[in-house]
Tab-separated table of C-alpha atoms and ligand atoms in Angstrom:
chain	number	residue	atom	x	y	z
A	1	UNK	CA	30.429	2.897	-9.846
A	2	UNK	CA	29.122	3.343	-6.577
A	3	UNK	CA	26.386	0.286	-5.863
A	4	UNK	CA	23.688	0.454	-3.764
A	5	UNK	CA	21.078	-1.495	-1.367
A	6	UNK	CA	17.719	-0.815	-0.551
A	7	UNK	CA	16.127	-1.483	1.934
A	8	UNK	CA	12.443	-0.125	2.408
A	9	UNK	CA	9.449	-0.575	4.960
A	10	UNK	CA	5.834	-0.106	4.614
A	11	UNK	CA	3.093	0.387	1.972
A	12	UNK	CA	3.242	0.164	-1.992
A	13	UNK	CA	4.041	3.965	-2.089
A	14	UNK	CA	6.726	3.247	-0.181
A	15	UNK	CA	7.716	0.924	-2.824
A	16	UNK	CA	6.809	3.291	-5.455
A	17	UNK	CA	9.339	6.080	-3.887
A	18	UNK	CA	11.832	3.785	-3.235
A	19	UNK	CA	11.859	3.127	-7.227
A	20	UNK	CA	11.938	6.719	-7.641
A	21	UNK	CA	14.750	7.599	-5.665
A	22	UNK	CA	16.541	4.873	-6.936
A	23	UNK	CA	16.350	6.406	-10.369
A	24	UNK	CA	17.693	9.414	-9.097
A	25	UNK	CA	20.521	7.840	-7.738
A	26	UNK	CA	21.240	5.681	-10.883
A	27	UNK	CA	21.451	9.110	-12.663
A	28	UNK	CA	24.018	9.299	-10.389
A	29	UNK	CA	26.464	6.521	-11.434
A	30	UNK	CA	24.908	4.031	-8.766
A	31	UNK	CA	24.003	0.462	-9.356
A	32	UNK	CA	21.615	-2.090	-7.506
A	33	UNK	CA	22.682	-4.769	-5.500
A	34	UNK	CA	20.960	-7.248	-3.332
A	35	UNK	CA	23.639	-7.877	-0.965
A	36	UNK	CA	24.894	-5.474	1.509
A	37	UNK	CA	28.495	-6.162	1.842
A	38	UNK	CA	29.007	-5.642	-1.032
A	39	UNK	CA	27.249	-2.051	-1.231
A	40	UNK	CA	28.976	1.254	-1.229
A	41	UNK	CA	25.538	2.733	-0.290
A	42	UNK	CA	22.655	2.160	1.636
A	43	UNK	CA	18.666	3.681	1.227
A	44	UNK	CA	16.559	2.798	4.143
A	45	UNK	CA	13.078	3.964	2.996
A	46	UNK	CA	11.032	4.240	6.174
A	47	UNK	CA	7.457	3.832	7.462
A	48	UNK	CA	6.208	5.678	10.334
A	49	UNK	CA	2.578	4.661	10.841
A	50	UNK	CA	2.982	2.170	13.733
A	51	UNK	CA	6.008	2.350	16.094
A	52	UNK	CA	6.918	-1.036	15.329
A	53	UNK	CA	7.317	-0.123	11.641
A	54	UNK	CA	9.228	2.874	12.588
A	55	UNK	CA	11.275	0.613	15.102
A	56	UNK	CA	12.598	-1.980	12.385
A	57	UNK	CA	13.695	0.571	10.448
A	58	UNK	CA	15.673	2.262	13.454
A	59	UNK	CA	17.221	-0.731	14.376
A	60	UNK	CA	18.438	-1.500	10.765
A	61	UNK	CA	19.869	1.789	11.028
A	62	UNK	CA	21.451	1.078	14.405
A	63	UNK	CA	23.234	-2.056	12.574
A	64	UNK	CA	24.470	-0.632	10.083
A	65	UNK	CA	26.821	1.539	12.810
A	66	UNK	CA	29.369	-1.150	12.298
A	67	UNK	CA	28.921	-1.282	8.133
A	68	UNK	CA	29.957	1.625	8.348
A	69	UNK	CA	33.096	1.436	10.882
A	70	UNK	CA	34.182	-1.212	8.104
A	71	UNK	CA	34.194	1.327	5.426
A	72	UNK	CA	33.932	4.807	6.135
A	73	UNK	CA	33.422	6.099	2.942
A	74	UNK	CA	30.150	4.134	2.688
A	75	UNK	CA	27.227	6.260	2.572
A	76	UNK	CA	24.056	5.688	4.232
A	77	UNK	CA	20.602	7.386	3.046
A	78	UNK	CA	17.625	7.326	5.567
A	79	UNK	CA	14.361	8.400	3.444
A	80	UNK	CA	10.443	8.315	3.984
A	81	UNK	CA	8.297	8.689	7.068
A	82	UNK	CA	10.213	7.952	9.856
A	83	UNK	CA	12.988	10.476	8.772
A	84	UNK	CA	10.395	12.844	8.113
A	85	UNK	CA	8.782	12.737	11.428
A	86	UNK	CA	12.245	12.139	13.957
A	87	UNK	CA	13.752	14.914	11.685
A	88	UNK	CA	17.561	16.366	12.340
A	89	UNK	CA	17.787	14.104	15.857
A	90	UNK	CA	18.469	11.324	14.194
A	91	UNK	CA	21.669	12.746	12.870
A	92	UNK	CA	22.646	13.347	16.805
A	93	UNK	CA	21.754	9.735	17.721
A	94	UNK	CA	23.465	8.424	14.499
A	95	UNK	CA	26.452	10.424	13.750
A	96	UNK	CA	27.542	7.983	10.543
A	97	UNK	CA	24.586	9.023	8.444
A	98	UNK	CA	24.964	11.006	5.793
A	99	UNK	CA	21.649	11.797	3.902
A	100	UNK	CA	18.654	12.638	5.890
A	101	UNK	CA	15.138	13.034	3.212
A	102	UNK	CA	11.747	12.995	4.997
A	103	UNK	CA	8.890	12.279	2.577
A	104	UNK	CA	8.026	15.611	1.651
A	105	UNK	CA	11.186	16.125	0.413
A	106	UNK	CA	10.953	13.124	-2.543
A	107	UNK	CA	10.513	15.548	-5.164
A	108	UNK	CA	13.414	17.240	-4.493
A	109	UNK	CA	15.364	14.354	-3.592
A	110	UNK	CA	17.791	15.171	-6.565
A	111	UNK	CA	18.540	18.076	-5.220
A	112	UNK	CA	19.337	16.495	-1.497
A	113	UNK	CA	21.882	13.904	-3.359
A	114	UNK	CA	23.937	17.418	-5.429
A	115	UNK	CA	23.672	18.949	-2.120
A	116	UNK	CA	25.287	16.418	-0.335
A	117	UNK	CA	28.506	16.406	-2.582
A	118	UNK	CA	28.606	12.519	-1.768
A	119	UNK	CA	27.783	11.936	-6.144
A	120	UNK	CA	28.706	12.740	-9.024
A	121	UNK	CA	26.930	14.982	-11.356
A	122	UNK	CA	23.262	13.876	-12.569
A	123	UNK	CA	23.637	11.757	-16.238
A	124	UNK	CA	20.894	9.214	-17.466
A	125	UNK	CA	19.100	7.622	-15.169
A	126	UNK	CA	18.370	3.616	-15.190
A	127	UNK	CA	15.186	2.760	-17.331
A	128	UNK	CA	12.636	1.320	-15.459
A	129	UNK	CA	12.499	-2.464	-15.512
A	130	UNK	CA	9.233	-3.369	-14.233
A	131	UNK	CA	7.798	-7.039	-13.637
A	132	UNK	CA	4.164	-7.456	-15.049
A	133	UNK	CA	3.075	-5.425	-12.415
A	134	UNK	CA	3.708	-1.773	-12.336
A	135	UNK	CA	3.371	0.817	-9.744
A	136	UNK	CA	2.357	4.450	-10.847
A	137	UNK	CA	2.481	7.079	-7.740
A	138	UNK	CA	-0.852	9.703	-8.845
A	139	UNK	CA	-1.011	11.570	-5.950
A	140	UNK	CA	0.425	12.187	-2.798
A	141	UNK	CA	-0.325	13.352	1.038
A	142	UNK	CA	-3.977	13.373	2.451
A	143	UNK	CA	-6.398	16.208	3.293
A	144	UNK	CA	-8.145	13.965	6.096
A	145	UNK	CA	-7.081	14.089	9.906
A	146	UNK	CA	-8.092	10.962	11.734
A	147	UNK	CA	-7.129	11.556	14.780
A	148	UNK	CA	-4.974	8.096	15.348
A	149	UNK	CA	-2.826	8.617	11.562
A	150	UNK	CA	0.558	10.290	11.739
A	151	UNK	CA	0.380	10.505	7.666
A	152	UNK	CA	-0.528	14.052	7.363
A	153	UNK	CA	1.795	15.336	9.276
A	154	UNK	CA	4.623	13.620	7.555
A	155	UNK	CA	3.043	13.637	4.050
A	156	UNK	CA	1.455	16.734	4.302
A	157	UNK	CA	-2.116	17.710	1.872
A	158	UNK	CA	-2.881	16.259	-1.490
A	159	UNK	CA	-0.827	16.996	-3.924
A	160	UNK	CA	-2.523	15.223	-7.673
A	161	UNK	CA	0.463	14.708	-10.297
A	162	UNK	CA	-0.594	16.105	-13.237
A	163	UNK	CA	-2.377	13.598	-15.619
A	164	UNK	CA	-0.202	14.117	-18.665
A	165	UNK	CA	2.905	12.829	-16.496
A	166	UNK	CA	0.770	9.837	-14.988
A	167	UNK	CA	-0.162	9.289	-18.194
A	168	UNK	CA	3.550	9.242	-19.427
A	169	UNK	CA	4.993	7.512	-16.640
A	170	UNK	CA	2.173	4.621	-17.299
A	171	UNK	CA	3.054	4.669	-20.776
A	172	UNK	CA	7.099	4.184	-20.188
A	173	UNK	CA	5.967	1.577	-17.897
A	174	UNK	CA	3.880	-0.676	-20.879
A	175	UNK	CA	6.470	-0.200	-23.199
A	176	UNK	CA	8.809	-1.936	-20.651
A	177	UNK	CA	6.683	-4.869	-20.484
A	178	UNK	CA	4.313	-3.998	-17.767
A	179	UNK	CA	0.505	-5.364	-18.721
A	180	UNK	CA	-0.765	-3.981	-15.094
A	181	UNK	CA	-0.702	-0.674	-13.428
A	182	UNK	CA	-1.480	0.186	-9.729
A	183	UNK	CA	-2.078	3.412	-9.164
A	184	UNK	CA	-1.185	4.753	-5.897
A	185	UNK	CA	-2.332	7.433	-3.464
A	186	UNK	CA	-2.513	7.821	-0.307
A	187	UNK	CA	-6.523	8.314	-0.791
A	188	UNK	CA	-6.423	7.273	-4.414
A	189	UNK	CA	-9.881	8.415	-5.168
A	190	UNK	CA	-9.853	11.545	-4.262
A	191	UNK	CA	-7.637	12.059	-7.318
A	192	UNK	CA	-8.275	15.237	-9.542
A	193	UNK	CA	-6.677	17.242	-11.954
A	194	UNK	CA	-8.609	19.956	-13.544
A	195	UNK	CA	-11.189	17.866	-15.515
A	196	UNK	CA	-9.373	14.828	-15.423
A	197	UNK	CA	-11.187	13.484	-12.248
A	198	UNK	CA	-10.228	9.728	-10.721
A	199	UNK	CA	-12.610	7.597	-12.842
A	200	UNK	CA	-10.981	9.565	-16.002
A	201	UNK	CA	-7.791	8.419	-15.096
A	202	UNK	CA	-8.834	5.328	-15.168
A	203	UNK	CA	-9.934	4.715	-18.103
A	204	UNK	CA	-7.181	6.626	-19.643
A	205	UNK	CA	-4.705	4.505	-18.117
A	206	UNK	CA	-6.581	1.501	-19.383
A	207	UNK	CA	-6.144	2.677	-22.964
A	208	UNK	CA	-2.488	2.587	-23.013
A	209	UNK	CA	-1.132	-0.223	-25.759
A	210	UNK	CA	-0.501	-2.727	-23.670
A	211	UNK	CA	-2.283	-2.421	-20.506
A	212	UNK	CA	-4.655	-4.991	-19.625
A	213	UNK	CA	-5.699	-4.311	-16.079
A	214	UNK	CA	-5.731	-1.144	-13.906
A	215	UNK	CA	-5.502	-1.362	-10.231
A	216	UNK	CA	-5.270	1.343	-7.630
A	217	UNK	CA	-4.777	1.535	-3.798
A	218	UNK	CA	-6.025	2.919	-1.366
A	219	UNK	CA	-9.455	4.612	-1.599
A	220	UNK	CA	-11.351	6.608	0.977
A	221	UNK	CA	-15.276	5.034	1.279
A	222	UNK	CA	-16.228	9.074	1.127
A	223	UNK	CA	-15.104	9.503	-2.303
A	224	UNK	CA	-16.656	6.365	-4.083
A	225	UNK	CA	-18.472	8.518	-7.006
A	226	UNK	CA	-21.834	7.459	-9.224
A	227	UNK	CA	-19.151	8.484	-12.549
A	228	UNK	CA	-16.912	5.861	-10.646
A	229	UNK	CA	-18.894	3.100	-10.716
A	230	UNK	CA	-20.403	3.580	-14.311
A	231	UNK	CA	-16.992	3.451	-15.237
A	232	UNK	CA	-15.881	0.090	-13.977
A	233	UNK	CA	-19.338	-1.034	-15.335
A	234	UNK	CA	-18.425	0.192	-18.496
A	235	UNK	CA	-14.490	-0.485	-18.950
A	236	UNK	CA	-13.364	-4.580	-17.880
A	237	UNK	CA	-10.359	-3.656	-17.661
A	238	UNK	CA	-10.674	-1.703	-14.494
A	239	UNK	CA	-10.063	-4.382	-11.651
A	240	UNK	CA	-13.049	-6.078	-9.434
A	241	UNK	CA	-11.143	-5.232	-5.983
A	242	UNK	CA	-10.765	-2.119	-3.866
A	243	UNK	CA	-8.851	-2.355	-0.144
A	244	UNK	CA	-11.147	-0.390	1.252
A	245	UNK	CA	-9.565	0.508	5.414
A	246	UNK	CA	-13.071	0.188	7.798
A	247	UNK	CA	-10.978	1.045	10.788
A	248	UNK	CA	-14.008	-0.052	13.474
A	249	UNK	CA	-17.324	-1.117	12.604
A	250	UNK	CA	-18.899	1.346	16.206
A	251	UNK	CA	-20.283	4.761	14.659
A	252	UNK	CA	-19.110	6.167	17.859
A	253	UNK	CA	-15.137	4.995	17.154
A	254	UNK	CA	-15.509	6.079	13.912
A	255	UNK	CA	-16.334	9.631	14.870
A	256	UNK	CA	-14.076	9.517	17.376
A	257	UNK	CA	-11.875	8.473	14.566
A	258	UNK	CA	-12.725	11.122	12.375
A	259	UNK	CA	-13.419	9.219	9.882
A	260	UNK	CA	-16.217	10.814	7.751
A	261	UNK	CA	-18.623	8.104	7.721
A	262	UNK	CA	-21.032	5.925	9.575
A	263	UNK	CA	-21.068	1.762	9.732
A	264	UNK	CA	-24.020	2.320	8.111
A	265	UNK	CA	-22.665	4.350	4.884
A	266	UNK	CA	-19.432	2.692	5.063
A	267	UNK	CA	-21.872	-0.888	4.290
A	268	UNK	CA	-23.577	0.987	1.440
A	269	UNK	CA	-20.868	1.869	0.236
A	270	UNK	CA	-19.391	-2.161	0.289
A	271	UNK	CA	-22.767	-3.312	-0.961
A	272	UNK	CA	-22.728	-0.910	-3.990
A	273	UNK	CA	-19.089	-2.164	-5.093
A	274	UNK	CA	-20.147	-5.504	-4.322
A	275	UNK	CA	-23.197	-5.457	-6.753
A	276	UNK	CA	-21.101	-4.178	-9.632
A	277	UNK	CA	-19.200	-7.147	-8.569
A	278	UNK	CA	-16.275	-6.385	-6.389
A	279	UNK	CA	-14.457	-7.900	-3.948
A	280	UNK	CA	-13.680	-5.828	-0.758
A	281	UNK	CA	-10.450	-5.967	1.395
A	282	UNK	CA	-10.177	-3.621	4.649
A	283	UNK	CA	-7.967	-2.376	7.348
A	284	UNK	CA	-8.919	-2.556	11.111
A	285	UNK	CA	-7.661	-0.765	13.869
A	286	UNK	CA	-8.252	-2.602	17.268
A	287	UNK	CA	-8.358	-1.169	20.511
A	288	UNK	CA	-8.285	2.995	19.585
A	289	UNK	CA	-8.329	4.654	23.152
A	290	UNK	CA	-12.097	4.989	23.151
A	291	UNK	CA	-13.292	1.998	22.340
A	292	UNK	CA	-15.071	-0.442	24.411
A	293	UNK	CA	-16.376	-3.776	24.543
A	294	UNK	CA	-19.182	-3.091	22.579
A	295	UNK	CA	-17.864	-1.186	19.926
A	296	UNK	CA	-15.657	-3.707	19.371
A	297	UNK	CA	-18.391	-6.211	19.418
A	298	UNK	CA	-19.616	-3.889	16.603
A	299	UNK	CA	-16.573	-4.302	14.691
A	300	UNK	CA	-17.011	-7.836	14.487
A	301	UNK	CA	-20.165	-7.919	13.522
A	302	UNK	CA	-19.523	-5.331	11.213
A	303	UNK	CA	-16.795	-7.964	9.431
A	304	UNK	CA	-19.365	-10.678	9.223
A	305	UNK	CA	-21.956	-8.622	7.402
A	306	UNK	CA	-19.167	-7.147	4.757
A	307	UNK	CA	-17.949	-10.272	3.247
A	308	UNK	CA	-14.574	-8.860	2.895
A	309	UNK	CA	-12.332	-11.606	1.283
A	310	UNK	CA	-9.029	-9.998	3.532
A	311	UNK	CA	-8.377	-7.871	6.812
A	312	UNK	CA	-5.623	-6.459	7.880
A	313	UNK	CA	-5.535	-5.962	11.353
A	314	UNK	CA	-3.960	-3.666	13.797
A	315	UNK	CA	-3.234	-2.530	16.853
A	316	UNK	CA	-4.051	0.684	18.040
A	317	UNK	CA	-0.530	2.843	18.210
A	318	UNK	CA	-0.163	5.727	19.650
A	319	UNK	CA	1.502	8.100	17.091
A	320	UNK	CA	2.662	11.660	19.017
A	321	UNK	CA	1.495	14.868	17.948
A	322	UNK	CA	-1.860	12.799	16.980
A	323	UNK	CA	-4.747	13.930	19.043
A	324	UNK	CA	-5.789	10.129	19.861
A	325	UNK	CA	-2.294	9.470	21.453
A	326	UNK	CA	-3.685	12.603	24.413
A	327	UNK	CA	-6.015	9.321	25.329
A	328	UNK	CA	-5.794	7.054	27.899
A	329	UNK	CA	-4.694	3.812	26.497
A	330	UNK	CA	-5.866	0.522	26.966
A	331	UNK	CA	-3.477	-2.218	28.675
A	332	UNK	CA	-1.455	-4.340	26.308
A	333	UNK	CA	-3.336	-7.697	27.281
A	334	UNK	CA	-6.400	-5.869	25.944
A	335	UNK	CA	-5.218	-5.083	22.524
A	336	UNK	CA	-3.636	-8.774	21.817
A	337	UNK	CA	-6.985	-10.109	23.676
A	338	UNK	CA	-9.375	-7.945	20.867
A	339	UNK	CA	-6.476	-8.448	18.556
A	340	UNK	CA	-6.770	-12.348	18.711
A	341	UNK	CA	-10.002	-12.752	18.301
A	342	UNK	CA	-10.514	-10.439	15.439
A	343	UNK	CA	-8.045	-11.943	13.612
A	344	UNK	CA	-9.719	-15.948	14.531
A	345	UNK	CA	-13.118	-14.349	13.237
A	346	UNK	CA	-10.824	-12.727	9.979
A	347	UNK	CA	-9.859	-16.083	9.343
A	348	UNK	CA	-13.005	-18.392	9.412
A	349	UNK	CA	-14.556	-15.543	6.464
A	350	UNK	CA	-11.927	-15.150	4.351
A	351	UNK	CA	-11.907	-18.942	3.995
A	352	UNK	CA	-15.694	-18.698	3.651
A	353	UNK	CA	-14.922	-15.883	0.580
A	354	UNK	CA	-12.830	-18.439	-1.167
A	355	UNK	CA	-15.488	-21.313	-1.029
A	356	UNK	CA	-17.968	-18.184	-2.213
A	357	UNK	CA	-15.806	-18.379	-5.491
A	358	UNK	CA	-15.952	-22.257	-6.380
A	359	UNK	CA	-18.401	-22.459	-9.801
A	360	UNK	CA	-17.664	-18.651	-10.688
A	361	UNK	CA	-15.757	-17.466	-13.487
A	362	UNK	CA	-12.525	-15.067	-13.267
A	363	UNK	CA	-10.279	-13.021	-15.635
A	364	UNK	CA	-7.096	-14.146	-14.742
A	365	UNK	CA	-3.758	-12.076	-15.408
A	366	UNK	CA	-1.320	-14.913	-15.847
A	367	UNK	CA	1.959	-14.092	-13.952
A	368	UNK	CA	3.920	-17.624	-14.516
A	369	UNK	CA	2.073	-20.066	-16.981
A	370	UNK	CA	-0.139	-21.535	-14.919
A	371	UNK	CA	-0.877	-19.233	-11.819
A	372	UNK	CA	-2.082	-15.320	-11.838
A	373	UNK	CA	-4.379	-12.949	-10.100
A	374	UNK	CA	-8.143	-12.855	-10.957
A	375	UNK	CA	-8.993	-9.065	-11.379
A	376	UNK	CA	-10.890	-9.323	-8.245
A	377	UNK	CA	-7.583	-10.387	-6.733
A	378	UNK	CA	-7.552	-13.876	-6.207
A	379	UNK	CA	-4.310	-16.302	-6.724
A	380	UNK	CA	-5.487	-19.087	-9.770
A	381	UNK	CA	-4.107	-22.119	-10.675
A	382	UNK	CA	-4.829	-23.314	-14.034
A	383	UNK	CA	-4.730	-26.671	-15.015
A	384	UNK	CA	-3.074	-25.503	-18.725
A	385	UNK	CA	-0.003	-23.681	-19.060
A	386	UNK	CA	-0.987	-19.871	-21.052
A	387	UNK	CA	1.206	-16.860	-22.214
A	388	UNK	CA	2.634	-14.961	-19.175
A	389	UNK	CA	0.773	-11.374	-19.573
A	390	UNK	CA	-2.438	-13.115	-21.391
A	391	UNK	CA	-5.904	-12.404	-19.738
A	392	UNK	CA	-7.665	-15.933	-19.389
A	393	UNK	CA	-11.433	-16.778	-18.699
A	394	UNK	CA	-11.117	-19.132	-15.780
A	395	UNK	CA	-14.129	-21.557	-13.989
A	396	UNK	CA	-13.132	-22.256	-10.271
A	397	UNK	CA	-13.677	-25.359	-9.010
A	398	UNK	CA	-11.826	-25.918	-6.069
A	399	UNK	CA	-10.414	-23.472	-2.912
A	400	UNK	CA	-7.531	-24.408	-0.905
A	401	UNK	CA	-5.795	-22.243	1.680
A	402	UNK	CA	-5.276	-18.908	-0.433
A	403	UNK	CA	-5.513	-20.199	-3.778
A	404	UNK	CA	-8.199	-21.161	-6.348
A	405	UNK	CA	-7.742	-23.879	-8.488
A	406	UNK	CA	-9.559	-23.098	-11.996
A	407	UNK	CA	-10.641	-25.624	-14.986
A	408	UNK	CA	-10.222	-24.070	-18.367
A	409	UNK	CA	-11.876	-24.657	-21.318
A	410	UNK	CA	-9.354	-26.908	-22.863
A	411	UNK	CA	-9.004	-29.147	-19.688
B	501	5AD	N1	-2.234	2.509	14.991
B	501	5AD	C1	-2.560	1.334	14.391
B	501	5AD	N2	-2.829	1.231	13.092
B	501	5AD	C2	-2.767	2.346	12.355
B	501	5AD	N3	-2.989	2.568	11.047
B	501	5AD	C3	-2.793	3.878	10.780
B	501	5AD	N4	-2.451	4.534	11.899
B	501	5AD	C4	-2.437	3.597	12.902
B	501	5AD	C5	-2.162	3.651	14.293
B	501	5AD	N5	-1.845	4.792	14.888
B	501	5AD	C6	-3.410	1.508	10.131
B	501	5AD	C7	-4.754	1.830	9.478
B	501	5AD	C8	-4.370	2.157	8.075
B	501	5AD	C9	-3.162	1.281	7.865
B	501	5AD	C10	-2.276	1.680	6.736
B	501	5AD	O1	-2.464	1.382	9.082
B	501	5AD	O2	-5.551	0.662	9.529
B	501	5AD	O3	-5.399	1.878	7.138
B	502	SF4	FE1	-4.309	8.523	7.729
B	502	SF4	FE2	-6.961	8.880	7.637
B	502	SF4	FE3	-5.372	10.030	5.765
B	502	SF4	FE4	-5.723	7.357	5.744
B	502	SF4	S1	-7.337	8.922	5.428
B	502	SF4	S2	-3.752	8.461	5.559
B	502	SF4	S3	-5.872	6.894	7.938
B	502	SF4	S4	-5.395	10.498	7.973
């Protein structure tokens, strides 16, 4: 029984693929474990979007040189992005690896394990144990090419699953136990599958026995459709919250960008979810080559007009082979300068959203008895314990730091 620990870096597909591979490799005799000493195997699931991210997960690598020397027959897996994008070199600067699997390689990441002789032959795999919570991987790549984002090159064009296995895979999921689903996608929305288009999904996935809230990350402003938004009107279960990246709130960075959109449409677009009553999170990308003190003025700005109850906020990396990282960069001081006081601004309105919620009323998931996510993905207190899994109708009467504090009708 050969066990293995895995360690993975980046977004919720990440997370999603590291699940999947996982299953491949229980097929495969192996076994989980949390602690690496005692693992016969290590998966290092990578993110290559910043070079930090892609740094962490080299020096975990680098590490695990003397793992190794402990136990050569221990076998080391390095998946995802970063393996995608440094390719066979890695192999040169790290003799003691054995498995090399970019990301466009995870469907045939069975394969890669038979291949590598390291495992014996494929059997039942694991059955999925989710937590209330389950991921569900609908499509993968992107067709966009903003001209800062490695992704495309190392998740190459869309590629939709087909619904009936999304559909499936959802299903296994509920049975397990799961009373969520977050669909993922590298531009989620742009899902489609013959007829089945994104909004379709949706509501098919909210159908499934079980399920009492869909979820999905992350969309592209571009493909926000009138069908979408007539069927969140129409369907409750469908979650009040879309992360929603902005990148720069200057017209001119966001061409520059190639982003596909204005300030101006990206803000219809926000005011249009935020009348069928979502809440908005975003991405921002400070200091891109191009941009100057007045576009990032802009971006600010921007951030107070949107009401966005989160930010996440980088800054600008230059990714090679992207045509951004041909730019003259701006010094260091200047990034953690912009940086800084984006993030003070960030801070002040997010606390600002919370206060916005004190007197409304939220359906609350309940993850423990008395705390779970509104669907417009706020953390609630309650004051009463309720069923794990149960959907609760919650008054909020009180904000502190990151969580809402909610009176119920028994109280
Ligand atoms: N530099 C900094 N941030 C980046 N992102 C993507 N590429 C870069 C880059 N080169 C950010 C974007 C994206 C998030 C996942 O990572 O904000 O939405
Ligand atoms: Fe990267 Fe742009 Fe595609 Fe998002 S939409 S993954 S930022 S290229």
């Amino acid at each position: 029984m050969i066990k293995v620990f895995i360690q993975t870096y980046g977004c919720q597909m990440n997370e999603a693929d590291s699940e999947e591979m996982f299953l491949h490799l229980s097929a495969r005799g192996a076994t989980r474990t949390n602690n690496l000493d005692d693992a016969d195997a290590v998966l290092i699931n990578t993110c290559t979007v910043r070079d930090h991210a892609e740094h962490r997960a080299l020096s975990f690598l680098g590490r695990l040189c003397k793992w190794k020397r402990q136990n050569p027959k221990r076998i080391i897996i390095f998946a995802g992005c970063a393996a995608e994008r440094l390719g066979k070199q890695l192999k040169k600067r790290y003799p003691y690896l054995n498995i090399l699997s970019g990301a466009k390689n995870i469907e045939h990441f069975d394969q890669t394990l038979d291949s590598s002789g390291l495992f014996s032959p494929a059997g039942q795999a694991a059955t999925p144990t989710p937590g209330l919570s389950a991921y569900v991987t609908i499509m993968r790549g992107c067709n966009f090419n903003c001209t800062y984002c490695i992704v495309p090159s190392v998740r190459g064009p869309i590629k939709c699953l087909p619904a009936a296995d999304i559909l499936a895979d959802a299903t296994r999921n509920a049975q397990a136990g799961a009373k969520e689903i977050m669909l993922l996608g590298q531009t989620v929305n742009a899902y489609q599958d013959g007829n089945t288009s994104f909004a379709d999904l949706l509501n098919r996935v909210s159908e499934i026995p079980g399920i009492e809230r869909v979820r999905f990350t992350s969309p592209h402003p571009i493909y926000f459709t009138p069908q979408f938004l007539q069927a969140v009107k129409d369907n409750p279960k469908i979650a009040h919250h879309v992360h929603l990246p902005v990148q720069s709130g200057s017209t001119k960075v966001l061409q520059e960008m190639k982003r596909g959109y204005t300030r101006e449409i990206f803000l219809d677009k926000v005011r249009a979810l935020q009348v069928a009553g979502f809440e908005i999170s975003t991405d921002i990308i400070v200091g891109f080559p191009t941009e100057t003190e007045d576009d990032f003025a802009q971006t600010l700005s921007l951030v107070d007009q949107a009401q966005f109850i989160a930010a996440y906020c980088f800054k600008y990396s230059p990714r090679q082979g992207t045509p951004a990282a041909q730019m003259q960069l701006h010094d260091e001081q200047t990034l953690e300068n912009r940086l800084d006081i984006l993030l003070n601004k960030v801070k002040g309105l997010c606390e600002a959203a919370y206060q916005r919620q004190i007197g409304s009323t939220q359906q609350v998931l309940m993850e423990e008895p008395r705390k779970g996510r509104s669907s417009t993905n706020f953390w609630v207190q309650t004051g009463l314990d309720f069923p794990v899994g149960s959907v609760v109708s919650c008054k909020i009467e009180k904000a502190e730091g990151t969580l809402l504090f909610a009176r119920n009708e028994h109280d």
